[in-house]
Amino acid sequence: MKANRMFLVIFCLITLTGYSQKKINNYKYVVVPNRFDFLKQDDQYQTSSLTKFLFKKYGFKVYLDNETLPDDLSRNRCLGLTGVVKDASSLFTTKTFVELRDCNNNVVFTSEEGKSKLKDYKKAYHESIRNAFNSVKNLRYKYVSSGDEEVVETKQLSAPSQVISTNVKTSSNEKVINGNLELLYAQPVTNGFQLIDNKPERVFIALKSELRDVFILKNKNGIIYKVGSSWKAEYFEGEKKITKLYNVKF
């Protein structure tokens, strides 16, 4: 009985690992915050720079969130994952682990804890982060296209002026009023903003994410993020994807 139970546990672990790898392989990019939530300064102790380096070392196309992103990722943030380091340190041991989150802030991967007993903060964080990345290394990441980026690029090529021109037909999913993008006003709420129209009625509650200019839409399966001087909301109603452009005043 014990042997059979052990076999079942091992089988489940192998299956889950394979599923996680397949899922992560469908993401084209990783974006790393320039400041992790347990630190007080941008790239403190060079933690973000090291994290970017290690993701790149293990095969990912990776950018810091304050860098210029590729066009396809700027248009569709769901092509990428957010790679964050979390601090779980105890009194005498620095402990960190790595999370990969999708565009809806769902965790799709969590590494094993990396540990260090070094007393120097920078050296300790570097050692623990490198140890945590052994789990990332074991993923053996290799990008496998899911077809999403080709769809996005085809739409952009077929209607390249739909965002910058008001004299052409726009997508039926983009709400336009009097030839201009609908105007929303951002009012601060806990962990983000509520976006109000001219009626006034609340259109969205936008919650902060790990990425700059990217917000999670509360009670909707989607996000709103900045594209040029406009804001693009992408979310699902049932199985239908809705995409709308807005002018947001903060």
Rosetta silent file (secondary structure, phi, psi, omega in degrees, C-alpha in Angstrom):
SEQUENCE: MKANRMFLVIFCLITLTGYSQKKINNYKYVVVPNRFDFLKQDDQYQTSSLTKFLFKKYGFKVYLDNETLPDDLSRNRCLGLTGVVKDASSLFTTKTFVELRDCNNNVVFTSEEGKSKLKDYKKAYHESIRNAFNSVKNLRYKYVSSGDEEVVETKQLSAPSQVISTNVKTSSNEKVINGNLELLYAQPVTNGFQLIDNKPERVFIALKSELRDVFILKNKNGIIYKVGSSWKAEYFEGEKKITKLYNVKF
SCORE:     score description
SCORE:     0.000 S_00000001
   1 L     0.000  -44.705 -179.939    0.000    0.000    0.000 S_00000001
   2 H   -62.697  -39.294  179.369    2.788    2.428    0.933 S_00000001
   3 H   -64.151  -42.977  179.581    4.601    1.717   -2.335 S_00000001
   4 H   -64.479  -40.250  179.510    1.429    2.319   -4.352 S_00000001
   5 H   -65.640  -42.428  178.163    0.740    5.543   -2.495 S_00000001
   6 H   -61.954  -41.346  177.702    4.289    6.780   -3.072 S_00000001
   7 H   -60.584  -41.251 -179.013    3.993    5.956   -6.783 S_00000001
   8 H   -64.988  -41.712  178.816    0.756    7.931   -6.977 S_00000001
   9 H   -61.901  -46.437 -179.810    2.331   10.972   -5.288 S_00000001
  10 H   -62.978  -41.638  179.400    5.329   10.896   -7.649 S_00000001
  11 H   -61.003  -43.193 -179.767    3.061   10.493  -10.677 S_00000001
  12 H   -63.948  -40.903  179.352    0.965   13.514   -9.612 S_00000001
  13 H   -64.015  -42.866  178.666    4.065   15.650   -9.095 S_00000001
  14 H   -63.632  -42.763 -179.537    5.444   14.756  -12.525 S_00000001
  15 H   -63.012  -44.968 -179.716    2.082   15.470  -14.148 S_00000001
  16 H   -65.644  -39.237  177.980    1.731   18.845  -12.434 S_00000001
  17 H   -62.589  -43.946  178.460    5.294   19.821  -13.334 S_00000001
  18 H   -63.207  -40.004  179.121    4.670   18.961  -16.987 S_00000001
  19 H   -64.992  -44.543 -179.560    1.416   20.936  -17.007 S_00000001
  20 H   -61.529  -43.537 -179.362    3.100   23.986  -15.433 S_00000001
  21 H   -63.101  -44.408 -179.586    5.957   23.854  -17.945 S_00000001
  22 H   -61.340  -41.036 -179.203    3.595   23.560  -20.902 S_00000001
  23 H   -66.363  -46.058 -178.547    1.574   26.518  -19.661 S_00000001
  24 H   -67.379  -33.844  178.878    4.613   28.722  -19.035 S_00000001
  25 H   -62.954  -18.481  179.936    6.120   27.794  -22.400 S_00000001
  26 L   -83.486   -3.275  177.754    3.120   29.495  -24.068 S_00000001
  27 L   -98.386  134.795 -171.852    4.170   32.903  -22.710 S_00000001
  28 L   -86.812  -27.532 -172.995    6.531   34.897  -24.884 S_00000001
  29 E  -136.409  162.710  166.745    7.926   37.392  -22.369 S_00000001
  30 E  -128.240  133.790  175.530    8.630   38.063  -18.713 S_00000001
  31 E  -113.404  129.330 -176.845    8.438   41.575  -17.256 S_00000001
  32 E  -109.321  126.726  176.009   10.255   42.235  -13.976 S_00000001
  33 L   -59.144  144.775  178.296    9.240   45.141  -11.692 S_00000001
  34 L   -76.926  -11.007  174.137   11.986   47.682  -11.115 S_00000001
  35 L  -144.948  126.228  176.266   11.117   47.547   -7.415 S_00000001
  36 L   -83.690  155.201 -169.024    9.865   44.549   -5.455 S_00000001
  37 L   -69.436  -12.381  179.030    7.260   45.161   -2.776 S_00000001
  38 L   -94.662    2.396 -178.439    9.569   44.314    0.141 S_00000001
  39 L  -113.730  160.718 -175.716   12.124   46.985   -0.840 S_00000001
  40 L  -103.207  -12.511 -176.897   12.109   50.768   -0.442 S_00000001
  41 L  -132.468  156.049  175.777   14.083   51.797   -3.537 S_00000001
  42 L   -61.183  131.608  176.229   14.150   50.953   -7.230 S_00000001
  43 L    50.591   36.942  179.175   16.450   48.006   -7.905 S_00000001
  44 H   -62.249  136.007 -175.242   17.648   48.054   -4.292 S_00000001
  45 H    59.458   19.129 -178.266   20.603   45.694   -3.803 S_00000001
  46 H    56.062   35.346 -179.109   20.362   45.170   -7.605 S_00000001
  47 H   -70.471  -40.797  179.682   17.603   42.634   -6.987 S_00000001
  48 H   -69.809  -41.344  178.459   15.625   43.522  -10.121 S_00000001
  49 H   -61.572  -42.518  178.707   18.739   43.566  -12.301 S_00000001
  50 H   -65.373  -41.921  179.846   19.782   40.149  -10.989 S_00000001
  51 H   -62.638  -43.109  175.979   16.284   38.738  -11.508 S_00000001
  52 H   -59.909  -46.136 -179.234   16.244   39.979  -15.096 S_00000001
  53 H   -58.596  -43.269 -176.318   19.691   38.467  -15.688 S_00000001
  54 H   -71.583  -38.934  174.603   18.653   35.074  -14.314 S_00000001
  55 H   -60.464  -42.726  179.217   15.416   34.889  -16.327 S_00000001
  56 H   -64.906  -39.317  179.618   17.445   35.724  -19.440 S_00000001
  57 H   -58.525  -34.877 -176.363   20.055   33.107  -18.501 S_00000001
  58 L  -100.679   25.227  164.522   17.355   30.430  -18.456 S_00000001
  59 L    99.201   -0.051 -177.659   15.928   31.276  -21.854 S_00000001
  60 L   -87.341  148.582  166.401   13.268   33.944  -21.265 S_00000001
  61 E   -86.475  115.770 -167.088   12.857   37.187  -23.182 S_00000001
  62 E  -132.358  143.292  179.599   12.776   39.581  -20.244 S_00000001
  63 E  -136.158  147.065  166.228   12.352   43.319  -19.662 S_00000001
  64 E   -75.813  152.853 -173.978   12.247   45.581  -16.637 S_00000001
  65 L   -71.425  -10.704  175.991    8.914   47.375  -16.371 S_00000001
  66 L   -98.839    8.027  176.583   10.565   50.776  -16.918 S_00000001
  67 L   -95.109  161.131  175.377   12.125   49.686  -20.225 S_00000001
  68 L   -69.840  125.239 -176.190   10.569   50.058  -23.665 S_00000001
  69 L   -90.999  156.593  175.436    8.553   46.906  -24.316 S_00000001
  70 L   -59.579  152.858 -176.397    8.181   45.112  -27.678 S_00000001
  71 H   -57.751  -44.147 -176.476    5.220   46.281  -29.782 S_00000001
  72 H   -67.056  -34.152  177.487    3.290   43.023  -29.513 S_00000001
  73 H   -72.405  -35.871  177.048    3.649   42.971  -25.732 S_00000001
  74 H   -63.318  -36.479 -179.742    2.600   46.638  -25.479 S_00000001
  75 H   -78.364  -31.297 -175.389   -0.555   45.826  -27.447 S_00000001
  76 L  -139.168   93.370 -175.318   -1.291   42.594  -25.608 S_00000001
  77 H   -68.908  -12.673  179.544    0.105   42.333  -22.083 S_00000001
  78 H   -76.723   -3.443  172.952   -1.272   38.807  -21.805 S_00000001
  79 H   -74.402  -16.549 -174.831    1.619   37.605  -23.994 S_00000001
  80 E  -121.606  162.254  173.131    3.879   38.045  -20.990 S_00000001
  81 E  -108.056  154.821  172.085    4.218   37.025  -17.378 S_00000001
  82 E   -97.552  124.364  179.949    5.262   39.208  -14.474 S_00000001
  83 E  -103.086  114.373 -176.500    8.271   37.792  -12.661 S_00000001
  84 E  -122.894  150.646  172.804    8.470   38.884   -9.024 S_00000001
  85 E  -103.992  133.046  178.093   10.662   38.019   -6.067 S_00000001
  86 E  -112.193  144.670 -178.443    8.939   37.593   -2.699 S_00000001
  87 E  -101.714  125.107  177.328   10.641   37.881    0.686 S_00000001
  88 L  -127.187   34.362 -172.052    9.950   35.219    3.316 S_00000001
  89 L   -66.424  148.549  171.939   12.973   35.926    5.534 S_00000001
  90 L  -106.743 -172.090 -172.459   13.209   34.884    9.171 S_00000001
  91 L   -61.089  -41.985 -174.700   15.347   36.440   11.903 S_00000001
  92 L  -115.081    1.327 -176.996   18.650   34.844   10.924 S_00000001
  93 L  -132.930  128.716  172.942   17.985   33.586    7.394 S_00000001
  94 E   -82.832  124.555 -178.991   17.239   35.469    4.191 S_00000001
  95 E  -128.949  131.047  176.831   14.580   33.563    2.250 S_00000001
  96 E  -136.817  157.755  171.532   13.137   34.456   -1.130 S_00000001
  97 E  -143.297  160.460 -175.555   11.043   32.757   -3.769 S_00000001
  98 E  -108.236  134.341  174.151   10.094   33.588   -7.339 S_00000001
  99 E  -118.481  143.386  168.752    6.552   33.935   -8.659 S_00000001
 100 E  -113.958  125.626 -177.898    5.328   34.149  -12.239 S_00000001
 101 E  -120.746  143.603  178.631    1.935   35.847  -12.620 S_00000001
 102 L   -84.343 -176.148 -174.179   -0.260   36.197  -15.701 S_00000001
 103 L   -69.017  -12.638  175.344   -1.981   39.393  -16.908 S_00000001
 104 L  -100.914   13.329  177.598   -4.898   38.741  -14.533 S_00000001
 105 L    69.017   19.795  174.741   -2.497   38.485  -11.571 S_00000001
 106 L   -83.069  134.418  178.004   -2.992   34.726  -11.263 S_00000001
 107 E   -76.105  121.730  178.896    0.074   32.839   -9.998 S_00000001
 108 E  -107.326  -11.291  178.307    1.110   30.264  -12.609 S_00000001
 109 E  -158.618  137.697  173.398    4.424   29.265  -11.030 S_00000001
 110 E  -132.562  128.678 -178.589    6.077   29.463   -7.599 S_00000001
 111 L   -79.735  169.898  167.439    9.673   28.419   -7.034 S_00000001
 112 L   -70.106  157.615  177.626   11.161   26.638   -4.073 S_00000001
 113 L   -67.813  136.569  168.524   12.574   28.943   -1.395 S_00000001
 114 E  -100.298  140.758 -173.825   16.116   30.124   -1.836 S_00000001
 115 E  -127.137  153.719  173.613   18.025   30.667    1.406 S_00000001
 116 E  -153.401  141.652  176.465   21.110   32.478    2.625 S_00000001
 117 L  -108.541   11.015  177.134   22.656   33.008    6.046 S_00000001
 118 L   -66.314  147.253 -176.248   25.019   35.762    4.893 S_00000001
 119 L   -87.499  -29.419  177.443   24.810   38.933    6.981 S_00000001
 120 L   -71.243  125.708 -173.290   25.390   41.446    4.184 S_00000001
 121 H   -58.575  -48.160 -177.325   21.960   42.293    2.730 S_00000001
 122 H   -62.022  -47.890 -179.215   23.038   42.506   -0.902 S_00000001
 123 H   -64.138  -37.959 -178.854   25.044   39.280   -0.797 S_00000001
 124 H   -67.227  -44.820  178.531   22.282   37.494    1.103 S_00000001
 125 H   -64.895  -40.369  179.470   19.557   38.507   -1.339 S_00000001
 126 H   -63.134  -44.774 -179.298   21.728   37.592   -4.309 S_00000001
 127 H   -65.385  -43.836 -178.112   22.540   34.159   -2.906 S_00000001
 128 H   -68.298  -39.443  178.733   18.926   33.381   -1.959 S_00000001
 129 H   -65.496  -42.865  177.744   17.525   34.610   -5.295 S_00000001
 130 H   -61.147  -39.608  178.552   20.072   32.542   -7.227 S_00000001
 131 H   -67.044  -38.995  177.801   19.111   29.492   -5.173 S_00000001
 132 H   -63.498  -31.797 -177.929   15.402   30.118   -5.803 S_00000001
 133 H   -73.115   -5.820  172.759   16.098   30.250   -9.534 S_00000001
 134 H   -61.177  -33.693  176.508   17.138   26.604   -9.515 S_00000001
 135 H   -67.130  -38.322  177.444   13.407   25.871   -9.781 S_00000001
 136 H   -66.009  -41.911  177.119   13.158   28.199  -12.791 S_00000001
 137 H   -56.930  -41.257 -177.143   16.157   26.463  -14.354 S_00000001
 138 H   -69.101  -15.192  175.867   14.409   23.102  -13.925 S_00000001
 139 H   -66.932  -26.454 -175.961   11.450   24.331  -15.990 S_00000001
 140 L    50.812   52.666 -176.193   13.705   24.172  -19.086 S_00000001
 141 L   -58.394  134.689  171.325   11.635   26.969  -20.586 S_00000001
 142 L  -148.369  120.702 -173.257   11.334   27.105  -24.346 S_00000001
 143 L   -63.624  131.054  174.676    8.772   29.380  -25.962 S_00000001
 144 L  -125.222  114.864 -175.900    5.991   27.646  -27.891 S_00000001
 145 L   -60.992  134.584  173.746    3.647   30.015  -29.712 S_00000001
 146 L   -95.384   -4.123  179.722   -0.024   29.739  -28.775 S_00000001
 147 L    94.004   -9.531 -176.268   -1.004   31.869  -31.797 S_00000001
 148 H   -63.896  -40.422 -175.624   -2.140   34.871  -29.728 S_00000001
 149 H   -69.976  -31.960  177.682    0.577   37.220  -30.966 S_00000001
 150 H   -66.361  -37.579  178.612   -0.155   36.436  -34.622 S_00000001
 151 H   -63.791  -44.021 -179.530   -3.801   37.334  -34.083 S_00000001
 152 H   -62.947  -45.967 -177.603   -2.881   40.635  -32.482 S_00000001
 153 H   -65.322  -38.047  178.515   -0.417   41.556  -35.212 S_00000001
 154 H   -62.727  -42.031  178.577   -2.904   40.687  -37.978 S_00000001
 155 H   -62.473  -41.054 -178.776   -5.525   42.954  -36.413 S_00000001
 156 H   -67.082  -37.890 -179.817   -3.050   45.799  -36.204 S_00000001
 157 H   -70.596  -34.235 -177.501   -1.992   45.391  -39.823 S_00000001
 158 H   -77.711  -21.840  179.736   -5.546   45.248  -41.110 S_00000001
 159 L  -144.719   65.030 -171.593   -6.580   48.393  -39.253 S_00000001
 160 L   -68.330  -19.386 -174.855   -3.440   50.307  -38.299 S_00000001
 161 L  -100.945    7.236 -174.769   -5.186   53.664  -37.953 S_00000001
 162 L   -67.192  -22.575  179.691   -8.038   52.643  -35.694 S_00000001
 163 L   -88.768  -36.557 -170.918   -6.289   54.015  -32.632 S_00000001
 164 L  -101.379   -8.274 -179.002   -4.861   57.259  -34.007 S_00000001
 165 L  -123.085  141.093  177.466   -7.511   58.309  -36.513 S_00000001
 166 L  -106.093    8.967 -178.265  -11.177   59.176  -35.967 S_00000001
 167 L  -103.711    6.180  179.057  -12.048   59.281  -39.667 S_00000001
 168 L  -121.984  166.142  178.499  -11.986   55.528  -40.247 S_00000001
 169 L   -68.233  139.236  177.935  -14.114   52.665  -39.042 S_00000001
 170 L  -107.793  166.759  176.060  -13.149   51.338  -35.650 S_00000001
 171 L   -60.109  144.580  179.460  -13.537   47.924  -34.128 S_00000001
 172 L   -63.552  -18.758 -179.933  -17.054   47.261  -32.845 S_00000001
 173 L   -85.023   -8.152 -177.614  -15.507   46.572  -29.456 S_00000001
 174 L  -100.871  117.232 -174.544  -14.028   50.099  -29.170 S_00000001
 175 L   -84.441  118.400 -176.557  -16.506   52.604  -27.769 S_00000001
 176 E  -122.523  135.922  178.930  -16.199   56.009  -29.473 S_00000001
 177 E  -121.514  122.772  178.936  -18.224   59.134  -28.734 S_00000001
 178 L    51.632   40.836  176.737  -18.359   62.034  -31.251 S_00000001
 179 L    77.116    1.201  179.807  -15.226   60.780  -32.974 S_00000001
 180 E  -122.730  160.767  177.081  -13.235   60.755  -29.723 S_00000001
 181 E   -68.015  145.116  178.778  -12.403   58.138  -27.140 S_00000001
 182 E   -61.956  135.822 -177.416  -14.779   57.981  -24.202 S_00000001
 183 E   -92.980  128.459  175.210  -13.480   60.048  -21.297 S_00000001
 184 E  -120.340  147.132  178.725  -13.178   58.466  -17.858 S_00000001
 185 E  -110.794  129.872 -177.620  -12.143   60.175  -14.625 S_00000001
 186 E   -91.728  124.406  176.432   -9.943   58.331  -12.135 S_00000001
 187 E  -119.021  127.488 -176.109  -10.837   58.680   -8.460 S_00000001
 188 E   -61.002  136.811  170.708   -8.537   57.080   -5.858 S_00000001
 189 E  -134.663  176.637  178.994   -9.851   54.082   -3.911 S_00000001
 190 L   -59.090  123.662  177.157   -8.070   51.485   -1.782 S_00000001
 191 L    66.843   22.445  177.803   -5.331   49.818   -3.893 S_00000001
 192 E   163.063 -141.115 -176.148   -6.245   51.661   -7.081 S_00000001
 193 E  -141.321  152.924  163.231   -8.864   53.856   -8.750 S_00000001
 194 E  -103.711  137.608 -176.316  -12.503   53.856   -9.719 S_00000001
 195 E  -104.715  119.049 -171.335  -13.052   55.074  -13.279 S_00000001
 196 E  -112.722  138.984  175.980  -16.127   57.281  -13.672 S_00000001
 197 L   -92.155 -170.259 -174.329  -17.847   58.444  -16.874 S_00000001
 198 L   -78.046   -3.857 -172.472  -19.710   61.727  -17.516 S_00000001
 199 L   -68.964  -43.509   -2.429  -23.117   60.500  -16.227 S_00000001
 200 L   -94.734  137.930  174.347  -21.501   60.017  -13.648 S_00000001
 201 L  -135.632  150.081  178.917  -21.441   56.230  -13.301 S_00000001
 202 E   -78.797  124.418  179.940  -18.669   53.875  -12.298 S_00000001
 203 E   -94.253  -45.923 -178.699  -17.349   51.954  -15.312 S_00000001
 204 E  -141.050  157.120  159.668  -14.424   50.066  -13.729 S_00000001
 205 E  -111.824  117.265 -175.301  -12.542   49.569  -10.500 S_00000001
 206 E  -105.646  114.803 -177.587   -8.872   49.395  -11.492 S_00000001
 207 E   -98.374  144.087 -178.129   -6.575   47.748   -8.927 S_00000001
 208 E   -63.122  145.392  173.933   -2.809   48.207   -8.866 S_00000001
 209 L  -118.581 -174.089  178.126   -0.593   45.420  -10.225 S_00000001
 210 L   -74.410  -15.575 -174.713    3.152   44.774  -10.047 S_00000001
 211 L  -102.179  146.223  176.466    3.622   46.564  -13.390 S_00000001
 212 L   -68.097  134.826  177.201    3.680   50.282  -14.099 S_00000001
 213 L    61.657   27.693  173.383    0.576   51.578  -15.941 S_00000001
 214 E  -130.340  123.633 -178.292   -1.143   48.187  -15.759 S_00000001
 215 E  -123.808  146.981  177.585   -4.246   47.735  -13.581 S_00000001
 216 E   -91.152  131.309  179.968   -6.403   44.706  -12.852 S_00000001
 217 E   -83.058  113.961 -178.893  -10.127   45.190  -13.450 S_00000001
 218 L   -65.956  137.659  179.351  -12.002   44.170  -10.302 S_00000001
 219 L    64.755   14.831  174.060  -14.893   41.751  -10.867 S_00000001
 220 L  -134.870  147.932  179.035  -13.881   41.370  -14.507 S_00000001
 221 E   -86.263   76.546 -177.424  -11.538   38.865  -16.098 S_00000001
 222 E  -179.689 -171.441 -176.866   -9.155   41.425  -17.556 S_00000001
 223 E  -140.016  165.800  168.186   -6.849   44.422  -17.299 S_00000001
 224 E  -130.214  133.445 -174.905   -6.550   48.061  -18.372 S_00000001
 225 E  -145.860  160.277 -173.788   -3.161   49.392  -19.455 S_00000001
 226 E   -82.870  132.357  174.684   -1.612   52.434  -21.095 S_00000001
 227 E  -128.946  105.004 -174.789   -1.030   52.508  -24.858 S_00000001
 228 L    65.073 -124.054  177.772    0.548   55.785  -25.939 S_00000001
 229 L   -99.089    2.000 -179.175   -1.669   58.516  -24.474 S_00000001
 230 E  -108.393  173.581  177.232   -4.742   56.257  -24.281 S_00000001
 231 E  -124.356  133.638 -175.901   -5.801   53.388  -22.025 S_00000001
 232 E  -112.568  122.067  176.278   -6.846   49.999  -23.345 S_00000001
 233 E   -99.314  130.114  175.821   -9.251   47.744  -21.436 S_00000001
 234 E  -128.811  120.618 -178.668   -9.239   44.041  -22.277 S_00000001
 235 E  -156.305  170.457 -177.327  -11.637   41.722  -20.477 S_00000001
 236 E  -113.987  138.756  167.809  -14.056   38.860  -21.014 S_00000001
 237 E  -115.626  102.160 -169.320  -17.834   38.752  -20.795 S_00000001
 238 L    67.679 -124.126  178.086  -18.481   35.038  -20.738 S_00000001
 239 L   -99.840    0.845 -178.136  -16.328   33.667  -23.555 S_00000001
 240 E   -92.055  126.609  177.485  -16.391   36.927  -25.552 S_00000001
 241 E   -85.001  129.995  178.626  -13.310   39.128  -25.372 S_00000001
 242 E  -110.244  131.570  177.321  -14.044   42.870  -25.137 S_00000001
 243 E  -128.542  123.094 -179.140  -11.432   45.453  -26.116 S_00000001
 244 E  -137.459  144.032  176.094  -12.077   49.188  -25.628 S_00000001
 245 E  -103.764  140.655 -179.450   -9.923   52.294  -25.750 S_00000001
 246 E  -135.191  156.246  167.103  -10.452   55.152  -23.295 S_00000001
 247 E  -101.634  116.033 -175.990   -9.085   58.579  -22.474 S_00000001
 248 E  -111.286  127.344  177.370   -8.473   58.507  -18.715 S_00000001
 249 E  -103.484  120.879  179.386   -7.922   61.660  -16.673 S_00000001
 250 L   -98.752    0.000    0.000   -6.083   61.171  -13.383 S_00000001
